Each structure stands twice: as C-alpha cells, then as structure tokens.
Coordinates of C-alpha atoms in Angstrom, one line a residue:
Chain P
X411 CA 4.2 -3.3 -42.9
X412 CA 7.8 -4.5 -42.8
X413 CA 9.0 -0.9 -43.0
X414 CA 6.5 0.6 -40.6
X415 CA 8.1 -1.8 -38.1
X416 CA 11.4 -1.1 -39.1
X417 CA 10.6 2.5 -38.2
X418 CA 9.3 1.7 -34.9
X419 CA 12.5 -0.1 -33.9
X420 CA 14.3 3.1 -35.2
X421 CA 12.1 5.3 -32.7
X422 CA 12.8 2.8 -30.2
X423 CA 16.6 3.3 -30.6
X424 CA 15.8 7.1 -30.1
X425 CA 13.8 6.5 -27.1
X426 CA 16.4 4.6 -25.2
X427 CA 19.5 7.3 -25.6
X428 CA 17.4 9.6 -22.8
X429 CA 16.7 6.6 -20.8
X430 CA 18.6 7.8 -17.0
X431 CA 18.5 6.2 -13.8
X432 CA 16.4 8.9 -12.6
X433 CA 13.5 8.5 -14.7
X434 CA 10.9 5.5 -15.1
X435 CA 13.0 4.0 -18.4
X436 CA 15.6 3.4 -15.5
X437 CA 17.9 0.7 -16.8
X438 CA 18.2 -0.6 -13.6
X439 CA 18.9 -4.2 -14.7
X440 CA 22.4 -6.0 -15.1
X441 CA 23.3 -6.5 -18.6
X442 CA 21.9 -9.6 -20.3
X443 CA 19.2 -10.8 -17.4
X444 CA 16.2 -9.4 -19.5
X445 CA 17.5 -12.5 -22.0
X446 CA 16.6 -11.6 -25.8
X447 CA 13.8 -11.4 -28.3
X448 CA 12.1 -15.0 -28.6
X449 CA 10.8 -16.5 -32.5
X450 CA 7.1 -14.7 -31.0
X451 CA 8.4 -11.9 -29.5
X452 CA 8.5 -12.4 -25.6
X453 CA 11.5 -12.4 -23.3
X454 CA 13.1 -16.0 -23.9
X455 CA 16.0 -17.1 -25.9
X456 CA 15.5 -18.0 -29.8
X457 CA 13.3 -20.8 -29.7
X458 CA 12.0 -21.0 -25.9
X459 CA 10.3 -18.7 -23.8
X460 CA 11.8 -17.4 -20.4
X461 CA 9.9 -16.4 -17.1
X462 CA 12.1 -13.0 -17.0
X463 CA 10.5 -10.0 -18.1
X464 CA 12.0 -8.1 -21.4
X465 CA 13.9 -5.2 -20.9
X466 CA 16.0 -3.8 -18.4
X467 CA 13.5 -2.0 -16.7
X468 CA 13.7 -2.6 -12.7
X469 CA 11.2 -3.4 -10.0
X470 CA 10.5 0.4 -10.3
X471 CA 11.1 1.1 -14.3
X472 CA 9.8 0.4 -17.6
X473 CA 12.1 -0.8 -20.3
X474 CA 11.4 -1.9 -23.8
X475 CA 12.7 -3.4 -26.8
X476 CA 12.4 -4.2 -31.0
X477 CA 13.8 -6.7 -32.8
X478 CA 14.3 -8.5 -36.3
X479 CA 15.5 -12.0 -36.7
X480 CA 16.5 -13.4 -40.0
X481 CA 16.5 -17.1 -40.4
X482 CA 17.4 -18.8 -43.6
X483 CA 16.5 -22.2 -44.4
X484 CA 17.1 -24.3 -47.2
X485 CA 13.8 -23.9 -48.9
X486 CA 11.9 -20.9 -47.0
X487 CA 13.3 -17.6 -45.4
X488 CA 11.7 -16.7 -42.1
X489 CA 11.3 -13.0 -40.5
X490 CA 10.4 -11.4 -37.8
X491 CA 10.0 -8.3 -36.6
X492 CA 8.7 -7.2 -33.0
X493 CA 8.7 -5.1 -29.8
X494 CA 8.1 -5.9 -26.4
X495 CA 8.0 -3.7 -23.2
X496 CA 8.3 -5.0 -19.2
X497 CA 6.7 -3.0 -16.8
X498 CA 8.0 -3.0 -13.2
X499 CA 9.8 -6.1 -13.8
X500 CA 6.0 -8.3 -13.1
X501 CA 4.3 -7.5 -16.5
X502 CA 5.8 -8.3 -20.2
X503 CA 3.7 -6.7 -23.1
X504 CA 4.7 -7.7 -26.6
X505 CA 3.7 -8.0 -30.1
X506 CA 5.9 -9.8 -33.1
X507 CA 4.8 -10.5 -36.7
X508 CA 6.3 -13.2 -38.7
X509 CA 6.6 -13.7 -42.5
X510 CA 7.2 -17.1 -44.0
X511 CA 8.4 -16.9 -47.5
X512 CA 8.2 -19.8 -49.8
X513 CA 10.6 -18.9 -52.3
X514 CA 10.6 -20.8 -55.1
X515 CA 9.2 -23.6 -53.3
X516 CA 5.9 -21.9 -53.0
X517 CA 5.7 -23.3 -56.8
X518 CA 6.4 -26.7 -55.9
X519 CA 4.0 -26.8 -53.1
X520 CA 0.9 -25.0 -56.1
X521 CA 1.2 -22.2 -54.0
X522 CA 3.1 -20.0 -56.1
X523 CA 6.2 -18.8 -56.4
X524 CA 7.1 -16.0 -53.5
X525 CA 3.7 -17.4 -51.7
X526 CA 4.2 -15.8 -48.3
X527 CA 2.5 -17.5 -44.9
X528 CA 2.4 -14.9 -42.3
X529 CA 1.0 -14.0 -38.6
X530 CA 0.4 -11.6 -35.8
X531 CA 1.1 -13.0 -32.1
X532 CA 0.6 -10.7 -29.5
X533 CA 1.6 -11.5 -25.7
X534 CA 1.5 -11.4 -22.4
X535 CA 3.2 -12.5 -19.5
X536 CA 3.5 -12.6 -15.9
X537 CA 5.7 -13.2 -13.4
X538 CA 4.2 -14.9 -10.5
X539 CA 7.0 -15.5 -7.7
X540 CA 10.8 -16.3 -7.6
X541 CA 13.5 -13.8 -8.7
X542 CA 16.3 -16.0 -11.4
X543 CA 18.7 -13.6 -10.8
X544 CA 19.0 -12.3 -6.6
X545 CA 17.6 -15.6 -5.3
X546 CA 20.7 -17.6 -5.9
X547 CA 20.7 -18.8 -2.3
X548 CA 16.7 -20.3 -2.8
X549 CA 16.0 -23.5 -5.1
X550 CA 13.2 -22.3 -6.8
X551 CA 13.1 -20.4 -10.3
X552 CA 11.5 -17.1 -11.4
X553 CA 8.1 -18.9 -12.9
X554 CA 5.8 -16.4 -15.0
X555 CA 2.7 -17.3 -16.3
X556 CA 2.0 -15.9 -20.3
X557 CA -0.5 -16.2 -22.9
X558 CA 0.2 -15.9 -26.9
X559 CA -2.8 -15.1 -29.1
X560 CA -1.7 -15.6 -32.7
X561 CA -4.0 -14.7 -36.1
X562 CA -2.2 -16.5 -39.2
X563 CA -2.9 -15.5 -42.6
X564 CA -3.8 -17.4 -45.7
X565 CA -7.2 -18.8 -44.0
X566 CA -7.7 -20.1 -47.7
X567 CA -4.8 -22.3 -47.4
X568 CA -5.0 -23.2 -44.3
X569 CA -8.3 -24.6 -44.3
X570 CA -6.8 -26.7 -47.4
X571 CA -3.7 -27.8 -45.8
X572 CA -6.2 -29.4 -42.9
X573 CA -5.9 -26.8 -40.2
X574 CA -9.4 -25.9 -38.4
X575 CA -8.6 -22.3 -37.9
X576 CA -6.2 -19.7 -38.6
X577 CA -6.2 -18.1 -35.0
X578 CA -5.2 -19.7 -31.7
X579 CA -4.4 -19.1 -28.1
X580 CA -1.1 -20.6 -26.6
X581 CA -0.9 -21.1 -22.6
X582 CA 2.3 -21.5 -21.1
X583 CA 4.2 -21.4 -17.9
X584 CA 8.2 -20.7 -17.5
X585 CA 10.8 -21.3 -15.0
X586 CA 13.5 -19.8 -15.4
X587 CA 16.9 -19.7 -13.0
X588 CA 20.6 -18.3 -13.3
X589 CA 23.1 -20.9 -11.2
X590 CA 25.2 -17.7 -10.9
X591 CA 27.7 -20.3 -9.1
X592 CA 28.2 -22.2 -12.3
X593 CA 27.5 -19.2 -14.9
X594 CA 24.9 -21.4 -16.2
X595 CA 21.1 -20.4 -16.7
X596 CA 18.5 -23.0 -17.3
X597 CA 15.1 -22.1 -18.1
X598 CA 12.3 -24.9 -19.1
X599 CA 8.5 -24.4 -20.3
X600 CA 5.2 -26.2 -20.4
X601 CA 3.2 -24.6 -23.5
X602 CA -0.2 -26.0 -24.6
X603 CA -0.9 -25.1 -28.1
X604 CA -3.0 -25.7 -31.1
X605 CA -0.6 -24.7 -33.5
X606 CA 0.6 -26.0 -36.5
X607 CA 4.4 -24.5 -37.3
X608 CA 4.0 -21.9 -34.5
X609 CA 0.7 -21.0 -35.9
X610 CA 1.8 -20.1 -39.5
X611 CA 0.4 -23.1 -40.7
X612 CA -3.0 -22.6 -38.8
X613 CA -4.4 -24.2 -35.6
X614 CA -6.0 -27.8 -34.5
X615 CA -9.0 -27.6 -32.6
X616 CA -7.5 -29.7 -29.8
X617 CA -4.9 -28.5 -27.2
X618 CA -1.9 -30.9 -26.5
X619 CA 1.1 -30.1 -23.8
X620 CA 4.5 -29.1 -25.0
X621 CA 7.6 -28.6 -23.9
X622 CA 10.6 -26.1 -24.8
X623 CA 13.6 -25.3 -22.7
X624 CA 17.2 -23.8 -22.8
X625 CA 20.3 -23.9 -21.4
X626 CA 22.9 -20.9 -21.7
X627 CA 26.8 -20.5 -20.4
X628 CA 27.7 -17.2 -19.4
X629 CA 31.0 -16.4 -21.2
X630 CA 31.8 -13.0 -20.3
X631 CA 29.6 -10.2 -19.0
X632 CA 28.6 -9.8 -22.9
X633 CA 28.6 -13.3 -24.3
X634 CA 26.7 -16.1 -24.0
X635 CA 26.7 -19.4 -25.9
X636 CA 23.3 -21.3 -25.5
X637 CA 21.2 -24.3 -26.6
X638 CA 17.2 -24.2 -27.0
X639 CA 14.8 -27.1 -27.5
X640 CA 11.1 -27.1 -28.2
X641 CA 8.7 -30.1 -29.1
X642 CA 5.8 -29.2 -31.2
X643 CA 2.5 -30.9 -32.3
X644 CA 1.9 -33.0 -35.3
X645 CA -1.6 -32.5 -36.5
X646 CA -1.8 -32.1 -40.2
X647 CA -1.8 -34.9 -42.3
X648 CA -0.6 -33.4 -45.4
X649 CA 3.0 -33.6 -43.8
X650 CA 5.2 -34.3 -40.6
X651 CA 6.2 -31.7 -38.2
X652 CA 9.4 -32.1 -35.8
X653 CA 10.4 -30.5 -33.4
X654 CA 12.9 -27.5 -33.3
X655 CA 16.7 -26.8 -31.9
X656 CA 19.1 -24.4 -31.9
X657 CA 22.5 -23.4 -30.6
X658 CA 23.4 -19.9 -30.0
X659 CA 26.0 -17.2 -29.0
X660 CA 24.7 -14.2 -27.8
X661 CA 26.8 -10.9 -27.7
X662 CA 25.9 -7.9 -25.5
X663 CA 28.2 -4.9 -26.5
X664 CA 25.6 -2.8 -24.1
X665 CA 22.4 -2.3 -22.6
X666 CA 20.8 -0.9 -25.8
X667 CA 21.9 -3.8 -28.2
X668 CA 22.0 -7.7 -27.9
X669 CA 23.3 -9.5 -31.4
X670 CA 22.4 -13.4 -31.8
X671 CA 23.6 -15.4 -34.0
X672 CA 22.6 -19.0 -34.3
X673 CA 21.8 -22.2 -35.9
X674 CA 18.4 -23.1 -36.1
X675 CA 17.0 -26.6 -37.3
X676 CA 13.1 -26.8 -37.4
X677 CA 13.3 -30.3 -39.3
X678 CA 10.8 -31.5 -42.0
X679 CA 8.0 -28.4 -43.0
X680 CA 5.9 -29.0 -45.7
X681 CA 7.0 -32.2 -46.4
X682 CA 10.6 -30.3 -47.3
X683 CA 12.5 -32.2 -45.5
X684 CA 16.5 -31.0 -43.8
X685 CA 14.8 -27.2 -42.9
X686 CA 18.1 -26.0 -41.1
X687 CA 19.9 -22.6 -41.4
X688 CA 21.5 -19.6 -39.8
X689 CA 19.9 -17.1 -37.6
X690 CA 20.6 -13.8 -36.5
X691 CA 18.6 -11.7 -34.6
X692 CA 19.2 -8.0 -33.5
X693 CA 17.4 -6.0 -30.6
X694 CA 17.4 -2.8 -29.5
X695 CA 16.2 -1.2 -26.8
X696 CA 16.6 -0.2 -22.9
Chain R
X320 CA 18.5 -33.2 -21.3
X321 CA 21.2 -35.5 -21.3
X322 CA 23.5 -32.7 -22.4
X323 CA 21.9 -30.5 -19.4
X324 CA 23.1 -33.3 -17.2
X325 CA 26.1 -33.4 -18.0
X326 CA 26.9 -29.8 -18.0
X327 CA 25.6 -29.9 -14.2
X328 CA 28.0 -32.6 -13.2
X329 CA 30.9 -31.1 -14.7
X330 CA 29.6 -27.8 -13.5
X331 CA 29.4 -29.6 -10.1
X332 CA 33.0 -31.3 -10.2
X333 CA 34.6 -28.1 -11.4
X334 CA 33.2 -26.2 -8.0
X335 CA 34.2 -29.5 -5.4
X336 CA 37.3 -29.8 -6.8
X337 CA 38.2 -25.9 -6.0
X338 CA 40.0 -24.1 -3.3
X339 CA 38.4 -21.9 -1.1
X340 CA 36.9 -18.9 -2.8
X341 CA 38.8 -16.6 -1.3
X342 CA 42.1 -18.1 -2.3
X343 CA 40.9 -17.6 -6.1
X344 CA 40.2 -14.1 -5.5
X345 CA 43.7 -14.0 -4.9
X346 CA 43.7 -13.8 -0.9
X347 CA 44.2 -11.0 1.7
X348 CA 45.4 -8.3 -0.3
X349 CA 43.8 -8.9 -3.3
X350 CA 40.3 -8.6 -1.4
X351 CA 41.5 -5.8 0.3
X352 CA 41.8 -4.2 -3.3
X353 CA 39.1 -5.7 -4.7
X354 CA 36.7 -4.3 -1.8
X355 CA 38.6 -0.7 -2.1
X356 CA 38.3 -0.6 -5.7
X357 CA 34.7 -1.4 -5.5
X358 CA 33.8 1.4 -3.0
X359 CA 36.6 3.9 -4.4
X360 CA 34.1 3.6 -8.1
X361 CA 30.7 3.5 -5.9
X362 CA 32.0 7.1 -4.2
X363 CA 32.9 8.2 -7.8
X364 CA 29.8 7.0 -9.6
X365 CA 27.2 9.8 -9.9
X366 CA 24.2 7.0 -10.3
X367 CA 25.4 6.2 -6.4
X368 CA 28.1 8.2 -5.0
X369 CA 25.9 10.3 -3.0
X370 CA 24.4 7.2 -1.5
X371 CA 27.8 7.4 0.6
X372 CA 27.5 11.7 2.0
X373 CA 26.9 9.8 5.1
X374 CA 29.2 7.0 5.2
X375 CA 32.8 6.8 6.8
X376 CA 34.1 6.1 3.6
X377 CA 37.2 4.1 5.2
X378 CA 34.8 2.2 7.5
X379 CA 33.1 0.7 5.0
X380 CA 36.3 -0.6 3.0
X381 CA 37.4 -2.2 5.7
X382 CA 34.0 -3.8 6.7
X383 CA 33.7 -4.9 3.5
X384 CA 37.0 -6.5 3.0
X385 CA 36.0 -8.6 6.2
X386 CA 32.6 -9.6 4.9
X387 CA 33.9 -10.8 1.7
X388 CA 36.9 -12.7 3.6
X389 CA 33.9 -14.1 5.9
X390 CA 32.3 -15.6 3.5
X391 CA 34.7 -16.5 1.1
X392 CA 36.1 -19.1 3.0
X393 CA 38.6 -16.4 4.8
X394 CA 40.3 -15.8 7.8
X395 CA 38.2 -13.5 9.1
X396 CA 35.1 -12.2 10.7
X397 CA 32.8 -10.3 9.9
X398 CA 31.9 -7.2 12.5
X399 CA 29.6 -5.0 11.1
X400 CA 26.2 -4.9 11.3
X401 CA 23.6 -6.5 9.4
X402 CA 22.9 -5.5 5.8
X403 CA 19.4 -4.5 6.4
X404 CA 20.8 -2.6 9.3
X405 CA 23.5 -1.1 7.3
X406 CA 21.4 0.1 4.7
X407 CA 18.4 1.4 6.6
X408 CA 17.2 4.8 5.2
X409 CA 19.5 4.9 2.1
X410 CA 16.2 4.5 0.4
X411 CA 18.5 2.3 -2.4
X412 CA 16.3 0.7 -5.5
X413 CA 17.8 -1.9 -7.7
X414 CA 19.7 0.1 -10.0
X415 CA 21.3 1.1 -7.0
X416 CA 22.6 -2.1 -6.1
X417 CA 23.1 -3.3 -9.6
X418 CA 25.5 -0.1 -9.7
X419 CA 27.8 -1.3 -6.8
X420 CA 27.3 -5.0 -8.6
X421 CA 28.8 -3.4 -11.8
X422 CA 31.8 -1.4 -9.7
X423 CA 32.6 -4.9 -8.0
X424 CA 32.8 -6.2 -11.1
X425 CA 35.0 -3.4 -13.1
X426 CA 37.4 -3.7 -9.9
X427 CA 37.9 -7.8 -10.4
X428 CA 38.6 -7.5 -13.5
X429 CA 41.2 -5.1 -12.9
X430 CA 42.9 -7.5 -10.2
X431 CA 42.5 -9.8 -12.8
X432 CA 39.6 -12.4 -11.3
X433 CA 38.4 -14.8 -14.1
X434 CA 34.5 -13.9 -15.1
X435 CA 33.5 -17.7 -13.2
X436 CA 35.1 -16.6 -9.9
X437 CA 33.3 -13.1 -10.1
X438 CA 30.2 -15.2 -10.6
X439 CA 30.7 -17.3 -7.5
X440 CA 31.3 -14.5 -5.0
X441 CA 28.5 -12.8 -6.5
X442 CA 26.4 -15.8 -6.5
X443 CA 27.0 -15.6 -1.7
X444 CA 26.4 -11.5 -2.5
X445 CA 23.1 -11.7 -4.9
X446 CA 20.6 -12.8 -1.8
X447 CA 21.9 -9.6 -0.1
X448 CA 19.1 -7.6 -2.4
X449 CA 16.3 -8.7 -0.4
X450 CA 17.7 -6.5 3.0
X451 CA 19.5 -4.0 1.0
X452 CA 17.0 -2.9 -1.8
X453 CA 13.8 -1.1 0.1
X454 CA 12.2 0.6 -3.0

C-alpha cells in the first residue's frame, strides 16, 4: 500500500511539470496560500485544518497535491501518506492513510512487537464565503465547511481498548485569515469528533466539540514559521489522551514543493507518557 | 491564545509606531522605480504581457506611481480612472493578477523593500481583485 502511494505522488510530480496558465491545472495561486498537507490530509497546517482549498488551482483551475509526513516519537513512529485536489478554489477532495507503528512497544502494550494501528480518512471540504487572501480590507475570514470520514483498522483491538467502533464521521468548520499587514495568518477550527487518537484508536459513540487552531509568520515569500494547537477527546479508560502542539517552519522553494519540518508533541498515548518528536512532511504537487 | 495575543499587540505596535508607508518604500523615486519595474516585467511576462497590446505603456507607469503614492501615505493624487474602469474587457482571471502581484514583488525586492513592507502595500492593493479580476 505504502508503495502504491508512493507511486501516485510520483505521477503527481509528473503531472504538475505540464501544468501552464493556459490550461485548467492553471497555477494561478500565489505561492504558499493553498497552506500544506494537514496530519488527515486536507489543506491546513500540521495539526489544524484551514478553510483554504489545497492546491494552487484558481477560481478557474484545478490543482492538486501528495504528500508523506514522517513523525517520530519516542515510543511509536507515525506515517502518512496522502493526496488532495481543489477544484475552482470552492471544493477540496482528499484522501490520506496513516500508519501507527508500535515498535517495540507493541510488546509492552501484548500487542506485539511491530503491531501496527492504521486508517483511511477521506475528505471533503467547502468553502462557504470570505476570501483569506484578497479580502484584506474586510474583517471576516475565508470559513469552509468539511467533513472527515475515517475507517481505523484493528476493530479487534479496538473493541478491547474500549472504543465502540472503528469508523467515524468528523464535522468541522474553519476560518481562516491572512493579516497581510502584519505577515501573520491565523486560522481557528470547531471539529466535533468521536475519535479516539484521530481515529487510530477507534471512535466513541458520543460527539463532543473541539477545537484546533494555528498561527503562522510569514518570513519570506518561501518561509514560514508557525504554531498549531488542537484539543482532543478523552474517552477511553484504559489511558489519558492530551491534547496535541506543534511548532513549524515551512519552506516553499516553488509552487511544486513545500518542505515542513516541525516539532510535534501529542502528549501521553497509550498510557506512554512524553510522546514528542520531529516531523517532516513533504508535498508535491501544483 | 495568550501567545496569539501577544503577537497581535506587538504586531499592532510595530505598524503605529511606523512612518508613512510610502516613506518605507523609500519615497518618490523609489516608487517611481518600483511602479516601472513592475509594469516594465508585466510587458515582458508572456503569462500577461499581451494583456498590455492596448495600453499606453508610459500612461500606465505613471498612473501607477501616483496610485501607489495616493495610498501610501504620499504626496500625490491619484487621476486615473477606477480599477474596474481600467480593467474593463481585459477579460483578466486570477493568475493574471497574481502575475502583476509576483512582478511587484520581484521589482521591491530589487529596490531593496523588506518582505513586511511589500506585505503592507500589498495588504491597500489585495481588495483591488474584486474590480480587477472578471473571470
């Protein structure tokens, strides 16, 4: 699976060198405002979801993206590999799938050593009103609406750890804004969820409200240095889940590549506690 | 969201505690190049040049250079027409404008404007995309 993927950001790659203002794959976007590959695949920043849609497509183009994101924790390694398209800068279409290796510590949890949680999200998301990027002289934010329907592996486990099902539906709505005055974006969203871990460790059967955000400073026309934020549930009893942060700097050599490189702390998971590490994430695309 | 705060306010103290725009761009005649530079690449560029077959090249340097004095804090006055006036029948999509965005950009960085300057003037320009992009 991991390589079929890796083939299909390959093709991407391909795809984009044609792209030309002429066609529908238009490029028409300024460099960075299609923001990067979020941990589920949309258009966001590492952790947090943004209204804007992926790509660089314009009003009038199609653009589209893959990615892979390494992060490396203490006691798990966590992958994911995606691709996204935005259609005529209103619709966002993507689809990511995550592994979470155990490691070794899939023996200490009796799961077994290399025990490997996994799961599909596919997405979709709207843009409703507001433009983040021309609208400077309006107070009100690009706000998209999106949905995120996950399916988790390991239903076996799962069900054992406490979770009442392996698939869920995430809800959410984004604002997003560039304060081109200040060089400073802000983005903020309202997710309702039944997932346990993002969904790798299954799903509740109740919904509850939360909340994940970032905030970026525009270095250069290709860097960025950014902070993300997201709360997530607590619903299995078997062990505490925190909430997630991470700090960022983004580079943007060109349209067809963004590098990240961050620091991502998701707290205690699976009662093993200090679950911090590095991220990097590359996309490709047009 | 403390943080967030605080990054505002400073963001905020940094901008009331500047000169007039226009005097960061570096005044008159570095507008004046600025402007020229930015329609000298636009001409040049084959995603837009021939947006300009029509245009008195020279007019629109010099309008420009007012409108960017205008409402950077200049001396001056703006005398052209509107920008939905201006603009009418060029047919121009966003990459379009994004493309004259990118050639104002290229030609303050070669008078040597700092990235957060660009930003501000480009912050007053941005809103201009409503009147100027019809497809």
């Amino acid at each position: 699976m991991k390589n079929y993927l890796v083939s299909v950001m390959t093709a991407v790659c391909a795809a984009a060198s044609p792209a030309a203002a002429d066609t529908v794959f238009d490029s028409g976007k300024l460099l960075a405002t299609g923001g990067v590959s979020q941990i589920e695949g949309a258009g966001g920043a590492g952790l947090s979801t943004w209204s804007v849609i992926t790509g660089y497509g314009s009003r009038n183009g199609v653009g589209a993206n893959a990615h892979y994101s390494y992060l490396d924790l203490p006691d798990f390694t966590f992958e994911t590999v995606g691709f996204a398209a935005g259609l005529f800068d209103r619709v966002e279409l993507s689809y990511a799938r995550q592994y979470f290796d155990t490691g070794e510590t899939g023996v200490v949890l009796g799961l077994g050593e290399g025990f490997e949680f996994g799961q599909d999200v596919f997405g979709a998301k709207v843009r409703l009103f507001g433009d983040a990027v021309y609208d400077q002289d309006r107070w009100y934010p690009q706000v998209a609406a999106g949905i995120q329907y996950k399916d988790a592996e390991q239903e076996a486990v799962l069900a054992a750890v406490g979770a009442d099902d392996d698939s869920g539906v995430d809800y959410y709505l984004s604002a997003t804004k560039l304060y081109l005055r200040h060089s400073l974006l802000l983005s903020g969203t309202v997710r309702a969820t039944q997932a346990n871990q993002f969904g790798l460790l299954g799903f509740d059967e109740d919904y509850s409200a939360q909340f994940d955000g970032s905030a970026v400073m525009l270095l250069s026309r290709r860097w960025a240095v950014g902070a993300d934020y997201r709360t997530k549930p607590d619903n299995l009893a078997f062990a505490d889940e925190e909430d997630a942060a991470a700090a960022y700097l983004v580079f943007f050599p060109n349209k067809g590549v963004s590098l990240t490189l961050a620091g991502v702390d998701l707290g205690e998971v699976a009662n093993q506690g200090g679950q911090a590490g590095v991220y990097f994430s590359l996309q490709v695309g047009f | 969201m403390t943080a967030l705060a605080a990054l505002l306010l400073a963001a905020g103290a940094a901008q009331a505690a500047d000169a007039t725009l226009y005097e960061d761009l570096g005044g008159a005649d570095a507008v004046e190049r600025i402007a020229h530079g930015a329609i000298d690449r636009s001409v040049a560029d084959p995603r837009i040049g021939h947006t300009f077959e029509n245009s008195n090249v020279d007019r629109v340097k010099r309008l420009l250079t007012e409108q960017i004095c205008d409402l950077t804090g200049g001396p001056c006055e703006y005398s052209g027409q509107t920008m939905e006036a201006s603009h009418k029948g060029l047919a121009l999509d966003t990459a379009d404008f994004n493309a004259l965005v990118e050639n104002l950009q290229d030609a303050m960085d070669e008078e040597g404007v700092g990235f957060r300057t660009q930003n501000r003037l480009l912050a007053i320009l941005a809103p201009m995309h409503r009147d100027v992009v019809t497809e």
